[in-house]
């Protein structure tokens, strides 16, 4: 079983739709959680960190459920420019600064 | 302020050859991590360098080795290339703070094709 699992998609949604991605992680020692965005043939870029209390950045909301070892990302009012692969990332406290990535969820926003 | 830079951008090699990839970290950063991203998959951690030493290593064979220079730049070397080594190789830099997590910034990657 992979340490970080995501539905690969693709999620095909119309502009303006709300879309949610889920991610599960298997190592209970995981301490830090992130969503990265990766455009086609580009490098991953940090979208947002994920905190237990939940956090919001504009149209993006991230939630963490430590008990269920589950992370989510909600995108409201989808834009064409949101089309990308979204990577769920965790870091274990005893693993230094080694990031463990999920396989990514591909989002395609259609006009 | 230059971000993370990597060279070359693309590389084609044949099986059995050796390759060296280079990375310059973002200004002010002293830690470099290397990741391998196969097509359709998420990046996988190879190793991390800080103070010119390998500090962490992922599940990669000894064919993968690296080096960090006094100016914090880094090299990734892969010997005896296999077809399965074809991937995007990403370098990420960060500033060590003693905490377990500092934000990592990724370079554009080197796309390696092994024939």
mmCIF file of C-alpha atoms in Angstrom:
data_model
loop_
_atom_site.group_PDB
_atom_site.id
_atom_site.type_symbol
_atom_site.label_atom_id
_atom_site.label_comp_id
_atom_site.label_asym_id
_atom_site.label_seq_id
_atom_site.Cartn_x
_atom_site.Cartn_y
_atom_site.Cartn_z
ATOM 1 C CA UNK A 1 0.000 0.000 0.000
ATOM 2 C CA UNK A 2 1.293 3.470 -0.893
ATOM 3 C CA UNK A 3 1.970 5.823 1.993
ATOM 4 C CA UNK A 4 -0.124 8.599 0.409
ATOM 5 C CA UNK A 5 -3.065 7.656 -1.808
ATOM 6 C CA UNK A 6 -5.141 9.836 -4.106
ATOM 7 C CA UNK A 7 -7.794 9.236 -6.735
ATOM 8 C CA UNK A 8 -5.892 9.882 -9.996
ATOM 9 C CA UNK A 9 -8.993 11.254 -11.761
ATOM 10 C CA UNK A 10 -9.283 12.975 -14.129
ATOM 11 C CA UNK A 11 -11.999 15.161 -12.685
ATOM 12 C CA UNK A 12 -13.718 16.958 -15.562
ATOM 13 C CA UNK A 13 -15.789 19.882 -14.287
ATOM 14 C CA UNK A 14 -17.386 22.977 -15.870
ATOM 15 C CA UNK A 15 -16.247 26.469 -15.016
ATOM 16 C CA UNK A 16 -17.825 27.688 -11.804
ATOM 17 C CA UNK A 17 -18.224 24.215 -10.313
ATOM 18 C CA UNK A 18 -17.100 23.178 -6.865
ATOM 19 C CA UNK A 19 -14.769 20.179 -6.783
ATOM 20 C CA UNK A 20 -13.290 18.228 -3.877
ATOM 21 C CA UNK A 21 -10.203 16.035 -3.766
ATOM 22 C CA UNK A 22 -9.426 13.517 -1.071
ATOM 23 C CA UNK A 23 -6.215 11.965 0.099
ATOM 24 C CA UNK A 24 -5.398 9.331 2.716
ATOM 25 C CA UNK A 25 -2.071 8.684 4.389
ATOM 26 C CA UNK A 26 -0.998 5.533 6.135
ATOM 27 C CA UNK A 27 1.743 6.678 8.508
ATOM 28 C CA UNK A 28 0.287 8.019 11.761
ATOM 29 C CA UNK A 29 3.636 9.725 12.490
ATOM 30 C CA UNK A 30 2.969 12.191 9.678
ATOM 31 C CA UNK A 31 3.201 15.714 11.026
ATOM 32 C CA UNK A 32 2.984 18.207 8.178
ATOM 33 C CA UNK A 33 0.542 18.194 5.302
ATOM 34 C CA UNK A 34 0.420 20.110 2.051
ATOM 35 C CA UNK A 35 -1.265 20.439 -1.280
ATOM 36 C CA UNK A 36 1.010 21.136 -4.237
ATOM 37 C CA UNK A 37 -0.125 22.033 -7.734
ATOM 38 C CA UNK A 38 1.719 20.786 -10.799
ATOM 39 C CA UNK A 39 1.018 22.079 -14.290
ATOM 40 C CA UNK A 40 1.762 19.877 -17.262
ATOM 41 C CA UNK A 41 5.548 19.393 -17.692
ATOM 42 C CA UNK A 42 6.301 21.893 -14.918
ATOM 43 C CA UNK A 43 7.604 21.645 -11.382
ATOM 44 C CA UNK A 44 5.314 21.227 -8.337
ATOM 45 C CA UNK A 45 4.434 24.469 -6.570
ATOM 46 C CA UNK A 46 3.114 24.789 -3.035
ATOM 47 C CA UNK A 47 -0.595 25.589 -3.078
ATOM 48 C CA UNK A 48 -1.237 25.554 0.649
ATOM 49 C CA UNK A 49 -0.331 23.919 3.914
ATOM 50 C CA UNK A 50 -3.043 21.961 5.723
ATOM 51 C CA UNK A 51 -3.775 22.444 9.399
ATOM 52 C CA UNK A 52 -5.954 20.486 11.806
ATOM 53 C CA UNK A 53 -8.227 23.471 12.257
ATOM 54 C CA UNK A 54 -8.734 23.712 8.503
ATOM 55 C CA UNK A 55 -7.595 26.631 6.463
ATOM 56 C CA UNK A 56 -8.825 28.688 3.565
ATOM 57 C CA UNK A 57 -7.052 30.696 0.873
ATOM 58 C CA UNK A 58 -9.480 32.439 -1.417
ATOM 59 C CA UNK A 59 -11.402 29.783 -3.352
ATOM 60 C CA UNK A 60 -9.362 26.960 -1.823
ATOM 61 C CA UNK A 61 -10.139 25.213 1.470
ATOM 62 C CA UNK A 62 -8.049 22.439 2.986
ATOM 63 C CA UNK A 63 -9.055 20.139 5.827
ATOM 64 C CA UNK A 64 -7.160 17.576 7.863
ATOM 65 C CA UNK A 65 -8.667 14.725 9.879
ATOM 66 C CA UNK A 66 -5.863 13.154 11.897
ATOM 67 C CA UNK A 67 -8.083 10.459 13.401
ATOM 68 C CA UNK A 68 -9.061 9.182 9.952
ATOM 69 C CA UNK A 69 -5.688 10.107 8.392
ATOM 70 C CA UNK A 70 -7.517 11.961 5.689
ATOM 71 C CA UNK A 71 -6.824 15.255 3.907
ATOM 72 C CA UNK A 72 -9.118 17.151 1.579
ATOM 73 C CA UNK A 73 -8.968 20.081 -0.808
ATOM 74 C CA UNK A 74 -12.073 21.968 -1.911
ATOM 75 C CA UNK A 75 -11.989 24.337 -4.884
ATOM 76 C CA UNK A 76 -14.964 26.656 -5.285
ATOM 77 C CA UNK A 77 -15.939 28.556 -8.442
ATOM 78 C CA UNK A 78 -13.477 26.619 -10.618
ATOM 79 C CA UNK A 79 -11.532 28.581 -13.245
ATOM 80 C CA UNK A 80 -9.998 27.311 -16.472
ATOM 81 C CA UNK A 81 -6.629 28.171 -14.924
ATOM 82 C CA UNK A 82 -7.243 25.668 -12.107
ATOM 83 C CA UNK A 83 -6.660 22.819 -14.591
ATOM 84 C CA UNK A 84 -3.612 20.994 -13.246
ATOM 85 C CA UNK A 85 -2.558 17.984 -11.186
ATOM 86 C CA UNK A 86 -2.993 18.387 -7.442
ATOM 87 C CA UNK A 87 -0.493 16.522 -5.286
ATOM 88 C CA UNK A 88 -1.174 15.569 -1.680
ATOM 89 C CA UNK A 89 2.055 15.683 0.351
ATOM 90 C CA UNK A 90 2.967 14.619 3.884
ATOM 91 C CA UNK A 91 6.077 14.911 6.003
ATOM 92 C CA UNK A 92 6.870 12.680 8.976
ATOM 93 C CA UNK A 93 8.379 14.243 12.076
ATOM 94 C CA UNK A 94 11.146 11.624 12.178
ATOM 95 C CA UNK A 95 11.970 11.927 8.479
ATOM 96 C CA UNK A 96 13.659 15.288 8.474
ATOM 97 C CA UNK A 97 12.463 17.322 5.540
ATOM 98 C CA UNK A 98 11.608 14.376 3.285
ATOM 99 C CA UNK A 99 8.331 14.975 1.490
ATOM 100 C CA UNK A 100 6.159 11.981 0.553
ATOM 101 C CA UNK A 101 3.901 12.660 -2.414
ATOM 102 C CA UNK A 102 0.697 11.023 -3.514
ATOM 103 C CA UNK A 103 0.297 10.145 -7.169
ATOM 104 C CA UNK A 104 -1.709 13.262 -7.866
ATOM 105 C CA UNK A 105 -5.275 14.017 -8.941
ATOM 106 C CA UNK A 106 -5.758 15.544 -12.357
ATOM 107 C CA UNK A 107 -8.341 18.320 -12.707
ATOM 108 C CA UNK A 108 -9.651 19.589 -16.034
ATOM 109 C CA UNK A 109 -11.948 22.602 -15.957
ATOM 110 C CA UNK A 110 -13.985 23.010 -19.145
ATOM 111 C CA UNK A 111 -15.589 26.215 -20.489
ATOM 112 C CA UNK B 1 16.108 36.871 -6.722
ATOM 113 C CA UNK B 2 16.817 33.737 -8.731
ATOM 114 C CA UNK B 3 14.808 30.692 -7.869
ATOM 115 C CA UNK B 4 16.050 27.121 -8.022
ATOM 116 C CA UNK B 5 17.845 26.391 -11.270
ATOM 117 C CA UNK B 6 18.681 23.040 -12.819
ATOM 118 C CA UNK B 7 20.765 21.925 -15.768
ATOM 119 C CA UNK B 8 20.469 20.527 -18.285
ATOM 120 C CA UNK B 9 16.760 20.818 -19.058
ATOM 121 C CA UNK B 10 16.705 17.680 -21.178
ATOM 122 C CA UNK B 11 19.087 14.761 -21.610
ATOM 123 C CA UNK B 12 19.132 11.586 -23.682
ATOM 124 C CA UNK B 13 21.384 8.707 -22.649
ATOM 125 C CA UNK B 14 21.706 5.028 -23.464
ATOM 126 C CA UNK B 15 21.552 2.092 -21.063
ATOM 127 C CA UNK B 16 24.728 1.583 -19.050
ATOM 128 C CA UNK B 17 25.871 5.177 -19.338
ATOM 129 C CA UNK B 18 26.368 7.586 -16.466
ATOM 130 C CA UNK B 19 24.712 10.982 -16.029
ATOM 131 C CA UNK B 20 25.286 14.045 -13.836
ATOM 132 C CA UNK B 21 22.507 16.534 -13.124
ATOM 133 C CA UNK B 22 23.092 19.907 -11.495
ATOM 134 C CA UNK B 23 21.106 22.155 -9.174
ATOM 135 C CA UNK B 24 21.609 25.634 -7.775
ATOM 136 C CA UNK B 25 19.402 26.423 -4.780
ATOM 137 C CA UNK B 26 17.366 29.533 -4.230
ATOM 138 C CA UNK B 27 19.360 32.402 -2.761
ATOM 139 C CA UNK B 28 19.656 32.024 1.010
ATOM 140 C CA UNK B 29 18.889 28.294 0.998
ATOM 141 C CA UNK B 30 21.399 25.738 2.259
ATOM 142 C CA UNK B 31 19.581 22.412 1.860
ATOM 143 C CA UNK B 32 19.011 20.560 -1.388
ATOM 144 C CA UNK B 33 16.712 17.578 -1.927
ATOM 145 C CA UNK B 34 16.410 15.477 -5.067
ATOM 146 C CA UNK B 35 13.250 13.752 -6.299
ATOM 147 C CA UNK B 36 12.488 11.430 -9.197
ATOM 148 C CA UNK B 37 9.132 11.745 -10.941
ATOM 149 C CA UNK B 38 8.168 9.004 -13.379
ATOM 150 C CA UNK B 39 5.465 9.745 -15.921
ATOM 151 C CA UNK B 40 2.018 9.814 -14.331
ATOM 152 C CA UNK B 41 3.316 9.462 -10.779
ATOM 153 C CA UNK B 42 4.129 11.762 -7.904
ATOM 154 C CA UNK B 43 7.734 12.697 -7.114
ATOM 155 C CA UNK B 44 9.738 10.207 -5.035
ATOM 156 C CA UNK B 45 12.421 11.348 -2.614
ATOM 157 C CA UNK B 46 15.958 10.290 -3.550
ATOM 158 C CA UNK B 47 18.133 12.060 -0.964
ATOM 159 C CA UNK B 48 18.831 15.347 0.782
ATOM 160 C CA UNK B 49 22.068 17.268 1.310
ATOM 161 C CA UNK B 50 22.900 19.717 4.055
ATOM 162 C CA UNK B 51 26.341 20.958 5.057
ATOM 163 C CA UNK B 52 27.820 18.944 2.190
ATOM 164 C CA UNK B 53 26.589 15.665 3.666
ATOM 165 C CA UNK B 54 23.788 13.292 2.728
ATOM 166 C CA UNK B 55 21.281 13.652 5.583
ATOM 167 C CA UNK B 56 18.338 11.582 4.410
ATOM 168 C CA UNK B 57 17.972 8.922 1.749
ATOM 169 C CA UNK B 58 14.932 7.394 0.141
ATOM 170 C CA UNK B 59 14.561 3.903 -1.274
ATOM 171 C CA UNK B 60 16.974 4.233 -4.193
ATOM 172 C CA UNK B 61 19.955 1.987 -5.070
ATOM 173 C CA UNK B 62 23.573 3.001 -4.670
ATOM 174 C CA UNK B 63 23.706 3.775 -8.388
ATOM 175 C CA UNK B 64 22.217 7.087 -7.313
ATOM 176 C CA UNK B 65 24.751 9.312 -5.585
ATOM 177 C CA UNK B 66 25.134 12.971 -4.965
ATOM 178 C CA UNK B 67 27.286 15.779 -3.793
ATOM 179 C CA UNK B 68 26.838 19.225 -2.309
ATOM 180 C CA UNK B 69 29.427 21.948 -2.806
ATOM 181 C CA UNK B 70 30.452 24.726 -0.386
ATOM 182 C CA UNK B 71 28.249 27.178 -2.318
ATOM 183 C CA UNK B 72 25.262 24.857 -1.576
ATOM 184 C CA UNK B 73 24.828 23.772 -5.186
ATOM 185 C CA UNK B 74 24.398 20.060 -5.723
ATOM 186 C CA UNK B 75 24.873 17.280 -8.229
ATOM 187 C CA UNK B 76 22.972 14.051 -8.718
ATOM 188 C CA UNK B 77 24.889 11.212 -10.361
ATOM 189 C CA UNK B 78 23.318 8.068 -11.742
ATOM 190 C CA UNK B 79 25.543 5.203 -12.870
ATOM 191 C CA UNK B 80 24.741 2.206 -15.062
ATOM 192 C CA UNK B 81 21.547 3.781 -16.373
ATOM 193 C CA UNK B 82 18.473 1.592 -16.823
ATOM 194 C CA UNK B 83 15.448 2.221 -19.009
ATOM 195 C CA UNK B 84 13.449 2.678 -15.803
ATOM 196 C CA UNK B 85 15.581 5.660 -14.821
ATOM 197 C CA UNK B 86 13.780 7.707 -17.477
ATOM 198 C CA UNK B 87 11.977 10.401 -15.497
ATOM 199 C CA UNK B 88 11.821 14.045 -14.510
ATOM 200 C CA UNK B 89 14.472 14.741 -11.869
ATOM 201 C CA UNK B 90 13.489 17.564 -9.553
ATOM 202 C CA UNK B 91 15.687 19.506 -7.199
ATOM 203 C CA UNK B 92 14.155 21.316 -4.240
ATOM 204 C CA UNK B 93 15.870 23.790 -1.942
ATOM 205 C CA UNK B 94 15.046 24.972 1.552
ATOM 206 C CA UNK B 95 16.580 26.805 4.478
ATOM 207 C CA UNK B 96 17.442 24.551 7.398
ATOM 208 C CA UNK B 97 15.960 25.849 10.647
ATOM 209 C CA UNK B 98 16.203 22.890 12.999
ATOM 210 C CA UNK B 99 12.479 22.292 12.710
ATOM 211 C CA UNK B 100 11.234 19.254 10.862
ATOM 212 C CA UNK B 101 9.738 21.208 8.066
ATOM 213 C CA UNK B 102 10.844 24.096 5.988
ATOM 214 C CA UNK B 103 9.078 25.044 2.779
ATOM 215 C CA UNK B 104 10.738 23.438 -0.212
ATOM 216 C CA UNK B 105 10.948 25.256 -3.536
ATOM 217 C CA UNK B 106 11.296 23.148 -6.649
ATOM 218 C CA UNK B 107 13.361 23.794 -9.730
ATOM 219 C CA UNK B 108 12.020 23.203 -13.254
ATOM 220 C CA UNK B 109 13.573 19.739 -13.408
ATOM 221 C CA UNK B 110 15.772 17.797 -15.791
ATOM 222 C CA UNK B 111 13.948 15.420 -18.121
ATOM 223 C CA UNK B 112 16.087 12.300 -18.624
ATOM 224 C CA UNK B 113 15.351 9.765 -21.330
ATOM 225 C CA UNK B 114 17.268 6.484 -21.317
ATOM 226 C CA UNK B 115 17.225 4.525 -24.582
#
